[in-house]
Coordinates of C-alpha atoms in Angstrom, one line a residue:
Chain A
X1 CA -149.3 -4.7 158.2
X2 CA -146.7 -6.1 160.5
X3 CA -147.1 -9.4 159.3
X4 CA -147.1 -8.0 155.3
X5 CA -143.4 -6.6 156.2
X6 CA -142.5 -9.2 157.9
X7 CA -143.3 -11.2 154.7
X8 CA -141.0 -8.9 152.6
X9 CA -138.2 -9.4 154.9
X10 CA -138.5 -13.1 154.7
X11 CA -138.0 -12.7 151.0
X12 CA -134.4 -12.3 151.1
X13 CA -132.0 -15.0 152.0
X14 CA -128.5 -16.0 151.5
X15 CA -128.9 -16.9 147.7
X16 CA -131.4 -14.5 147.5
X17 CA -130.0 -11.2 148.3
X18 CA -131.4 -8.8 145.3
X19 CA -135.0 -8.9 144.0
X20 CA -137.2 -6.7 141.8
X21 CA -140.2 -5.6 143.7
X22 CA -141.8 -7.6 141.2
X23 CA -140.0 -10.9 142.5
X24 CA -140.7 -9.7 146.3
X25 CA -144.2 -9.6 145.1
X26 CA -144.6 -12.9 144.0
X27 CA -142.2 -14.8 146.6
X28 CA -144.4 -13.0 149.3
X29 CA -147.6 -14.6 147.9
X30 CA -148.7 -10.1 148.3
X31 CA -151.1 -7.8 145.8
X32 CA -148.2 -6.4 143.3
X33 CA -149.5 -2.5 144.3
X34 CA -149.3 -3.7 148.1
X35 CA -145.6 -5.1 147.6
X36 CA -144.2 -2.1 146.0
X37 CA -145.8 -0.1 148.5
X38 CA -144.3 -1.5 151.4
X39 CA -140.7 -1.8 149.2
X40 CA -141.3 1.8 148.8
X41 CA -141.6 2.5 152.7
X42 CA -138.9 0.5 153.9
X43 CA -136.8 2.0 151.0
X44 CA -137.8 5.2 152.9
X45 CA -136.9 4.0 156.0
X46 CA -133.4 2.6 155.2
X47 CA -135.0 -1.0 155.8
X48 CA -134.5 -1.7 152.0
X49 CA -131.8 -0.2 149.2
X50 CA -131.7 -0.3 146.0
X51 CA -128.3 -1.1 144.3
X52 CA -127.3 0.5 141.2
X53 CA -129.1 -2.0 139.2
X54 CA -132.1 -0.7 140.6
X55 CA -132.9 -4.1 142.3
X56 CA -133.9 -4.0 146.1
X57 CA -131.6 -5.5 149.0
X58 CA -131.5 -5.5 152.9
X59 CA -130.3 -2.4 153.7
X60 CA -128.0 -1.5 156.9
X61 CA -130.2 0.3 158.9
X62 CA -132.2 -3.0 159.3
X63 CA -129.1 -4.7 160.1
X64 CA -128.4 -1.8 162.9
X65 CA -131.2 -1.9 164.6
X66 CA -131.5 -5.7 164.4
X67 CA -128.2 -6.0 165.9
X68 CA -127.7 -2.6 168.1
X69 CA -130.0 -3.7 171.1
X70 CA -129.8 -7.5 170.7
X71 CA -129.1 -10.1 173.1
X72 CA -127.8 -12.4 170.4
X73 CA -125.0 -9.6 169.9
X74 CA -124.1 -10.0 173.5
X75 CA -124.0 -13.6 173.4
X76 CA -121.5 -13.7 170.2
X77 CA -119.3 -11.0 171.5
X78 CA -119.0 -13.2 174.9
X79 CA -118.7 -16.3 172.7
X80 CA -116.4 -14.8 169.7
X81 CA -112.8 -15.2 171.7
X82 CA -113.2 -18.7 172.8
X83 CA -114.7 -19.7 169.4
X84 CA -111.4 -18.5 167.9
X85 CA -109.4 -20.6 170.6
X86 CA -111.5 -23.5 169.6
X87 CA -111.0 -22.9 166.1
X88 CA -107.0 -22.4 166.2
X89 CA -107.0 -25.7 168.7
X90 CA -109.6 -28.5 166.5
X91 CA -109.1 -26.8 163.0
X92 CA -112.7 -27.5 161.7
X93 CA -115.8 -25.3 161.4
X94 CA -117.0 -24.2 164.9
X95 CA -120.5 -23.1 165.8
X96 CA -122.7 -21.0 168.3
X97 CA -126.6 -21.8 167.8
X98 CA -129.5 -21.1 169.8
X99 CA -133.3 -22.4 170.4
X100 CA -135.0 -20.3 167.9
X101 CA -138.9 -21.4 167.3
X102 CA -138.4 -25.5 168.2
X103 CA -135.3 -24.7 165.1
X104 CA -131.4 -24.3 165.7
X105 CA -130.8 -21.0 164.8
X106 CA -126.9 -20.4 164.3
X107 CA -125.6 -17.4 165.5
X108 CA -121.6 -17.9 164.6
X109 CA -119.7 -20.1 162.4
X110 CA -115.8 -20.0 162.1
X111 CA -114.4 -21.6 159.3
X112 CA -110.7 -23.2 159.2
X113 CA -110.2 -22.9 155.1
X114 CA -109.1 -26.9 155.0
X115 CA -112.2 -27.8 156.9
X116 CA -114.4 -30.1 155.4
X117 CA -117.8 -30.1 154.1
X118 CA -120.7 -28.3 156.2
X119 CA -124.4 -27.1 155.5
X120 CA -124.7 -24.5 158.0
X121 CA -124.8 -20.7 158.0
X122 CA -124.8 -17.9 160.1
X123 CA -128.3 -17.0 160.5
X124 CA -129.2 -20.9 159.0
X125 CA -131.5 -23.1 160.8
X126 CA -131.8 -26.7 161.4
X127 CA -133.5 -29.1 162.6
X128 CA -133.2 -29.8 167.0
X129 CA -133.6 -33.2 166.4
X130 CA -131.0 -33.7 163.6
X131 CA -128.0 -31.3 164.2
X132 CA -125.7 -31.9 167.0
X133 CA -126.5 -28.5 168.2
X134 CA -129.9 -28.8 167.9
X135 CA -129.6 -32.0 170.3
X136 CA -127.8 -30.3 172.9
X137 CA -130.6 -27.5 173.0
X138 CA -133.5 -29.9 173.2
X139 CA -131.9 -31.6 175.9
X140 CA -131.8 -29.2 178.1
X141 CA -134.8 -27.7 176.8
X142 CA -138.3 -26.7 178.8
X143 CA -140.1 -30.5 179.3
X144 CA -143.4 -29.2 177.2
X145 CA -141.2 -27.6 174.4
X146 CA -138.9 -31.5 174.4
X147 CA -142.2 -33.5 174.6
X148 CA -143.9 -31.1 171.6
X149 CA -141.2 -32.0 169.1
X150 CA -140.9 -35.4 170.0
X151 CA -144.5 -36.0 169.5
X152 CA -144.1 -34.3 165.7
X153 CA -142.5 -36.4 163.0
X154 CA -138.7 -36.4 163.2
X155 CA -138.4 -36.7 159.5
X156 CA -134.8 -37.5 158.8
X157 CA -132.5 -34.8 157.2
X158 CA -129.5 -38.2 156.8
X159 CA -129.8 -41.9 156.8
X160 CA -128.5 -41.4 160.2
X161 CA -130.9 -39.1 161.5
X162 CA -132.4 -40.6 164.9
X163 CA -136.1 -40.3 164.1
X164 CA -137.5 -43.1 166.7
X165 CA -138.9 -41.1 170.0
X166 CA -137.9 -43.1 172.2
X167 CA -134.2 -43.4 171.0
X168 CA -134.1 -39.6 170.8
X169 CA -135.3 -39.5 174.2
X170 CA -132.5 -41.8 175.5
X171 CA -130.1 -39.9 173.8
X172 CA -131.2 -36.4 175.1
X173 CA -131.3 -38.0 178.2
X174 CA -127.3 -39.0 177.7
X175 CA -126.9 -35.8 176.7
X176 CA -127.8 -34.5 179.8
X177 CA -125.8 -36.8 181.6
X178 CA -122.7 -36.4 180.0
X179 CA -122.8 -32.7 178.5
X180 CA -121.9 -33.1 175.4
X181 CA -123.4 -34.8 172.1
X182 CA -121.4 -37.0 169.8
X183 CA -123.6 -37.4 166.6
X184 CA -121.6 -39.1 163.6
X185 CA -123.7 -38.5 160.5
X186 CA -127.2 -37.3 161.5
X187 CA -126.2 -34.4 159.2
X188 CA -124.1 -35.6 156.6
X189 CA -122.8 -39.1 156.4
X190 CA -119.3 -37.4 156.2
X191 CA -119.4 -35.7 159.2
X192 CA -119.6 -35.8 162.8
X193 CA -121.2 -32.9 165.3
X194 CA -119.8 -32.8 169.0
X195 CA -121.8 -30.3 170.6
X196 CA -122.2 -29.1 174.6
X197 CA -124.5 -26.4 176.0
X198 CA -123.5 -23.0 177.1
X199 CA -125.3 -21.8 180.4
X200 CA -125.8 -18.0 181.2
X201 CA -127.0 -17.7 184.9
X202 CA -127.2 -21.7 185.1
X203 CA -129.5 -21.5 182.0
X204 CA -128.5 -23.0 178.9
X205 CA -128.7 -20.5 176.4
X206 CA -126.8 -21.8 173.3
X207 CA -125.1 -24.8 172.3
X208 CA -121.7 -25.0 171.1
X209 CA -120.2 -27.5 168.6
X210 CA -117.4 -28.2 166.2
X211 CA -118.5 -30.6 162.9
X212 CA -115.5 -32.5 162.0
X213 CA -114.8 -35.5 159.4
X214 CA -116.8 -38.3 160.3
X215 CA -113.6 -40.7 161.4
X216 CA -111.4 -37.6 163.1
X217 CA -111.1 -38.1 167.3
X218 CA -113.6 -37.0 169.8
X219 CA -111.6 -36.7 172.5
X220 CA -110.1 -33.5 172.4
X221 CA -112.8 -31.3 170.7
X222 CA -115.2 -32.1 173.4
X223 CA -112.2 -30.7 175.4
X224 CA -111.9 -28.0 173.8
X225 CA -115.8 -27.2 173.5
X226 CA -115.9 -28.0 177.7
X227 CA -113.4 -25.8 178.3
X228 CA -114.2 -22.7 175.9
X229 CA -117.9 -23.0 176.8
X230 CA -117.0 -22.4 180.7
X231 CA -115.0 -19.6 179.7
X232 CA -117.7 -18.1 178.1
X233 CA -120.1 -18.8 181.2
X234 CA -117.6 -16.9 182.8
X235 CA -117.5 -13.6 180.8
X236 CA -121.3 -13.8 180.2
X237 CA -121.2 -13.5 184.2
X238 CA -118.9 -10.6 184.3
X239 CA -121.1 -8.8 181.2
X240 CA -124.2 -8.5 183.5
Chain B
X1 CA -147.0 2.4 160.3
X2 CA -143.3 1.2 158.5
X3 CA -142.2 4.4 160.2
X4 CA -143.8 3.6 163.7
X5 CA -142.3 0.0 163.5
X6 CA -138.7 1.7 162.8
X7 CA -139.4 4.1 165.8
X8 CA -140.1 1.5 168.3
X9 CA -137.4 -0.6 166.7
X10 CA -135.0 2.4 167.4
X11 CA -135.8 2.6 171.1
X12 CA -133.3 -0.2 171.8
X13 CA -129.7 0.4 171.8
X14 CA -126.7 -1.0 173.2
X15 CA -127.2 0.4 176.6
X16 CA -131.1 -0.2 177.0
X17 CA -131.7 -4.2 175.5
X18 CA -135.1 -4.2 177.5
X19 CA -138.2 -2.3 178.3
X20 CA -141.7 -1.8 178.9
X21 CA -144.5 -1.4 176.2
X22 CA -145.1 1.8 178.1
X23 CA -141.1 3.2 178.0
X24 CA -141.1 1.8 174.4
X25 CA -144.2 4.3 173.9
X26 CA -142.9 7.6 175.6
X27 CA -139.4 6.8 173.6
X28 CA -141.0 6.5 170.5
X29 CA -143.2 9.4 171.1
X30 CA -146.2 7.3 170.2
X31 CA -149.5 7.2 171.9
X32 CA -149.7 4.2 174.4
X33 CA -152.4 2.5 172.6
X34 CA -150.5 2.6 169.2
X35 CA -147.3 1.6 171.0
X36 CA -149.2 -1.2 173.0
X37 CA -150.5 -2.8 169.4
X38 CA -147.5 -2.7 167.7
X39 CA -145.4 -3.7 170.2
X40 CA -148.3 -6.7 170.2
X41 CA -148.2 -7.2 166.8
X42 CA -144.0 -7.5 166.4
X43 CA -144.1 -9.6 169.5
X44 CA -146.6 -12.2 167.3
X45 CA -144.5 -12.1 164.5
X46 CA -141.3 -12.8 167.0
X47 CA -139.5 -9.5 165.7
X48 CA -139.9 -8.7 169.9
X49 CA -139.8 -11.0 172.9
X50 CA -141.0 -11.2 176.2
X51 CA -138.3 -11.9 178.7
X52 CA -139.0 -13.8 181.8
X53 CA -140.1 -10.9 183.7
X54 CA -142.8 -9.8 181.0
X55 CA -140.1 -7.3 179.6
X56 CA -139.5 -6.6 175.8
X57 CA -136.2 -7.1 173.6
X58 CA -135.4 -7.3 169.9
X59 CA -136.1 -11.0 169.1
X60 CA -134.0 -13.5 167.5
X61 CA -136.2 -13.4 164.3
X62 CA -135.6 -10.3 163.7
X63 CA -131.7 -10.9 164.1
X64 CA -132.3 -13.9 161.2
X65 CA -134.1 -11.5 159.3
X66 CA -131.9 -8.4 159.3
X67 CA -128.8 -11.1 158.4
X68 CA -129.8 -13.6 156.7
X69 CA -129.6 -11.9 153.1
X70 CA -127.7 -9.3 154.0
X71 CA -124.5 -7.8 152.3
X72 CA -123.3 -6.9 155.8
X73 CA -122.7 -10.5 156.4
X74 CA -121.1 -11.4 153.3
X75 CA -118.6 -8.3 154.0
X76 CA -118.1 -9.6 157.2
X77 CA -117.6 -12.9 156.7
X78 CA -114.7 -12.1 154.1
X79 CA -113.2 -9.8 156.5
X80 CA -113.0 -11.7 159.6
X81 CA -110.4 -14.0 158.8
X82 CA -107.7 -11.2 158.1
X83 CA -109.3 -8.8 160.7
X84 CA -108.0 -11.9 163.0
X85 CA -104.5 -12.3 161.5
X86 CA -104.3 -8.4 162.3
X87 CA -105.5 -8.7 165.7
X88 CA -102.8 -11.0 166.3
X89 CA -100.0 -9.5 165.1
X90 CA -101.1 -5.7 166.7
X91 CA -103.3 -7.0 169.6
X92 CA -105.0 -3.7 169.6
X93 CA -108.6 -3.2 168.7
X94 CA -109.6 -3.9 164.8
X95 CA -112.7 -2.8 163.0
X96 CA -114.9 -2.7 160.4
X97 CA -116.8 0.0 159.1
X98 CA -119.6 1.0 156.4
X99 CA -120.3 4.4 155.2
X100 CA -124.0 4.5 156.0
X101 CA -126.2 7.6 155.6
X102 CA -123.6 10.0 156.1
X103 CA -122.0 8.3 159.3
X104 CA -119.3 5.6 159.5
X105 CA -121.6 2.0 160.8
X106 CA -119.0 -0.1 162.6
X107 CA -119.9 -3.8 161.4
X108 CA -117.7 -5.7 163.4
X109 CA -115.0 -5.2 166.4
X110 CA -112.1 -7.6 167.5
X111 CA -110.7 -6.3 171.0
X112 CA -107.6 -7.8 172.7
X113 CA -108.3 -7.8 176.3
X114 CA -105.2 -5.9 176.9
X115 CA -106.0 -3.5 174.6
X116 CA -106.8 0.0 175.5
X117 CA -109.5 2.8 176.0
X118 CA -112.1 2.5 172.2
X119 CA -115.8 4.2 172.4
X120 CA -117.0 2.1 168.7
X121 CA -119.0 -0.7 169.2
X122 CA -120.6 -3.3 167.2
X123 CA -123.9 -1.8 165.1
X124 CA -122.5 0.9 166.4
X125 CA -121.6 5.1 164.3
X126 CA -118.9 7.6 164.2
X127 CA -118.7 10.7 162.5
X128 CA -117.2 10.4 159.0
X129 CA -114.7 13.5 159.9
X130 CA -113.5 12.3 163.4
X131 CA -112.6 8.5 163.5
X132 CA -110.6 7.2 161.0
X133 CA -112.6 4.9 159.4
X134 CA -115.0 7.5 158.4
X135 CA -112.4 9.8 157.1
X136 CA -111.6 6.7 154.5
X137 CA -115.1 6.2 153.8
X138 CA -115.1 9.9 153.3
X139 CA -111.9 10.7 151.6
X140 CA -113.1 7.9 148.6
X141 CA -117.0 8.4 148.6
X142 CA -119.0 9.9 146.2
X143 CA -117.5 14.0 145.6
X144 CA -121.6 14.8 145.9
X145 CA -121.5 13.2 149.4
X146 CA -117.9 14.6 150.4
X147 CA -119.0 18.4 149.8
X148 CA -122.6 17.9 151.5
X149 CA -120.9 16.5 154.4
X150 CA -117.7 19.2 154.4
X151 CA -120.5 22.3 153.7
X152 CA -122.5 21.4 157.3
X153 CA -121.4 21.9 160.4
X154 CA -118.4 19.5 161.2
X155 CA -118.9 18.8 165.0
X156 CA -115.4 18.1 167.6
X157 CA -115.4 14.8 169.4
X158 CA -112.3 15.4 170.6
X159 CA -110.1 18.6 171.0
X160 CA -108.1 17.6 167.8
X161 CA -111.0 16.6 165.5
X162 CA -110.6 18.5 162.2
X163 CA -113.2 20.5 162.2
X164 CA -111.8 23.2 159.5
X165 CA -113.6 22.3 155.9
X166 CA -110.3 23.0 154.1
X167 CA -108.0 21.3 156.4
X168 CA -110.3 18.4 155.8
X169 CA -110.4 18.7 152.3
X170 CA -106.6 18.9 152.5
X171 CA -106.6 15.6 154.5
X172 CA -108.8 13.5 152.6
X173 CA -106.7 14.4 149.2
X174 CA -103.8 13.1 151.5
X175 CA -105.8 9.7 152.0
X176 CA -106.6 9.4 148.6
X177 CA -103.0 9.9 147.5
X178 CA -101.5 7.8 150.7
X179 CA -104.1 5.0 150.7
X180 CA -104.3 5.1 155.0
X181 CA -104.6 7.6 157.5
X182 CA -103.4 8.5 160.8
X183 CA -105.9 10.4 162.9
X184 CA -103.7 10.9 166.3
X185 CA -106.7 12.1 169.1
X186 CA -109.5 12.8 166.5
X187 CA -112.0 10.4 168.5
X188 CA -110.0 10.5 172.2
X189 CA -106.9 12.0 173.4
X190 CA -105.6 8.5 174.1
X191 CA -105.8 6.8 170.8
X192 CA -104.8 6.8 167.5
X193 CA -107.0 5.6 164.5
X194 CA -105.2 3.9 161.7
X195 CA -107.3 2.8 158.7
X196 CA -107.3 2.1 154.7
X197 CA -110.2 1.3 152.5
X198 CA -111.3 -2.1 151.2
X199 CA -112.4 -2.5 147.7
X200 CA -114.9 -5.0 146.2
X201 CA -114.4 -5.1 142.4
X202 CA -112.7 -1.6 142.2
X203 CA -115.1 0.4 145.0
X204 CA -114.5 1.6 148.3
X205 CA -117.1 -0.4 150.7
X206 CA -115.6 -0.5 153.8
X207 CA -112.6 0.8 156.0
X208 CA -110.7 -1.1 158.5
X209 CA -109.1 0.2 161.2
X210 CA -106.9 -0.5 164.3
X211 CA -107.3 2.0 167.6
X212 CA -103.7 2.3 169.2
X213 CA -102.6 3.9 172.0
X214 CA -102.0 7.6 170.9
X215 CA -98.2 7.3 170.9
X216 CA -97.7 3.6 169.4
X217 CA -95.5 3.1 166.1
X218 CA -97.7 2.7 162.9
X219 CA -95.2 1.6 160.6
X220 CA -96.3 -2.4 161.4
X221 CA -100.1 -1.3 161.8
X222 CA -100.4 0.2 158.9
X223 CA -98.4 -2.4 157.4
X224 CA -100.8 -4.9 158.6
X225 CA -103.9 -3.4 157.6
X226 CA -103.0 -3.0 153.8
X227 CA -102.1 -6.7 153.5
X228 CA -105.3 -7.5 155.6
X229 CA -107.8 -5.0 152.9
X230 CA -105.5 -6.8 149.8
X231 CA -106.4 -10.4 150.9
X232 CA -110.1 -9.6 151.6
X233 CA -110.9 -8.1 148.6
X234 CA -109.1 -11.0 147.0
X235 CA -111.4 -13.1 149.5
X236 CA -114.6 -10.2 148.1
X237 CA -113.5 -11.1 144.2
X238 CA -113.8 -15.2 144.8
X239 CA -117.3 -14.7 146.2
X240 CA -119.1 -13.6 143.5

């Protein structure tokens, strides 16, 4: 049953954000009579509305009590003020992602409105491997968990995308090294992640990054990242 | 059992991130064994974790889940841009809120550090007749929901909460007619509530507010606030 609501949930996505329980239905592979039974439940429970079309969104309650309790709430609300300092310093989109099921999963994204082009969203995904993010996490990532997806495919998401094992490994292990990532088009051949990790207790818990044009300068976002993600380290220490 | 998952979902709140299978059971007034599987089952789907020390939490899935599709985010993301340019200019605490089954849900906070004494909190409620957000939400919501909520009992936060149904009535006309409010020590004796409603195509969906300290000028804040609620339902407008 868990895993049937589950299903319904997963339904709904940024350019999905209305269905018929019809659509729900069919999009969670579910028995039409057992999809508009559970639509009907968490309509009862404030888990789903339905708008004044009659069609069936995410309702508030579910974002309440997904948010209420959470330690990705504590983690933004640390991370928010230096994002913004970032943000006001670099001028491009700036990011907070953590290691969500061997994925990025991106927790923030600030967004100067001259910034140029970027595929990720709050709540988005992508691929460890790939994003410069996603990099920084699997560097300093358990062993098992970095040797698992190096021994999948790394199928490329650019041209650019480093997809050899052994090259990734060198990298992560430069990543490491250095604390940050510098990844020019692994994404998007237009643009260029810089990313460093963010410790909580000497952990790394997220990474964070800036995606500028492909061509800007380096130098001073990874500055900028360095310096906002000790800050953070810092307040994440106080909030305990 | 979409009721059982909600009650063990409510068990964590701000204050209480973690717990034990069996706290999650006595809290949710479930029987252990029913507790124990569902707590099983979320924890396979990732809606739950297990922290290091075998203790549970909301899990980052479910954060995905509950924002993913979810109008809360798009609401937010229009607003956060201006809820900054506020913040800056007042450098007092700015906020967000949603009417949401008969309570004001704050969907997102800003805090200066220097800025003073506030009880909301992120995912967090208010009464819609004691903070000021909820008396916008209230004074521009349905007239069904505004005489349900003025014929029960209207509870005192504070000593100056309006807890008189006419003098409410009286107060949310005033709202309607002024387009802000001023709640002086309606929430706490230190603070003042500003706030003015935020339209998307015509509706009221959201309030946003600044908390000042109780004797602070409002001319600039509420000032502020309207330019801020005219540029993000511009911002509301462009995203559909």
């Amino acid at each position: 049953m868990t895993e049937r609501i589950v299903r319904v949930l997963e339904t709904f996505t940024a350019d999905r954000t209305t269905q018929s329980a019809t659509e729900i239905a069919r999009r969670a592979e579910l028995p039409s009579s057992t999809a508009h039974r559970i639509v009907g439940e968490l309509i009862g429970q404030g888990i789903l509305e339905r708008d004044d079309e009659g069609r069936v969104r995410l309702g508030m309650r579910l974002w309440e009590l997904a948010l209420r309790g959470s330690s990705a709430l504590r983690l933004r609300q640390a991370a928010l003020p230096h994002m913004e300092r970032v943000q006001a310093r670099i001028r491009e989109h700036t990011q907070l992602a953590v290691l969500e099921n061997e994925e990025a999963l991106f927790l923030e994204r600030l967004s100067d409105p001259t910034a140029g082009a970027n595929i990720t969203r709050i709540a988005g995904r992508l691929p460890l491997h790939a994003s410069s993010s996603g990099l920084v996490l699997l560097a300093f990532a358990d062993p098992d968990l970095r040797e698992r997806v190096l021994a999948q495919p790394l199928r490329p998401v650019s041209a650019e995308t480093v997809t050899d094992a052994d090259a990734l490994r060198a990298l992560l292990a430069s990543i490491r090294r250095r604390g940050h990532v510098v990844a020019p088009g692994s994404i998007e051949s237009v643009s260029t992640g810089v990313a460093v990790p963010v410790r909580d207790h000497g952990e790394v818990v997220a990474a964070l990054s800036v995606v500028l044009p492909r061509q800007a300068p380096t130098t001073e976002p990874i500055e900028a990242l360095t310096s906002a993600a000790a800050a953070i380290e810092a307040d994440l220490g106080r909030m305990h």
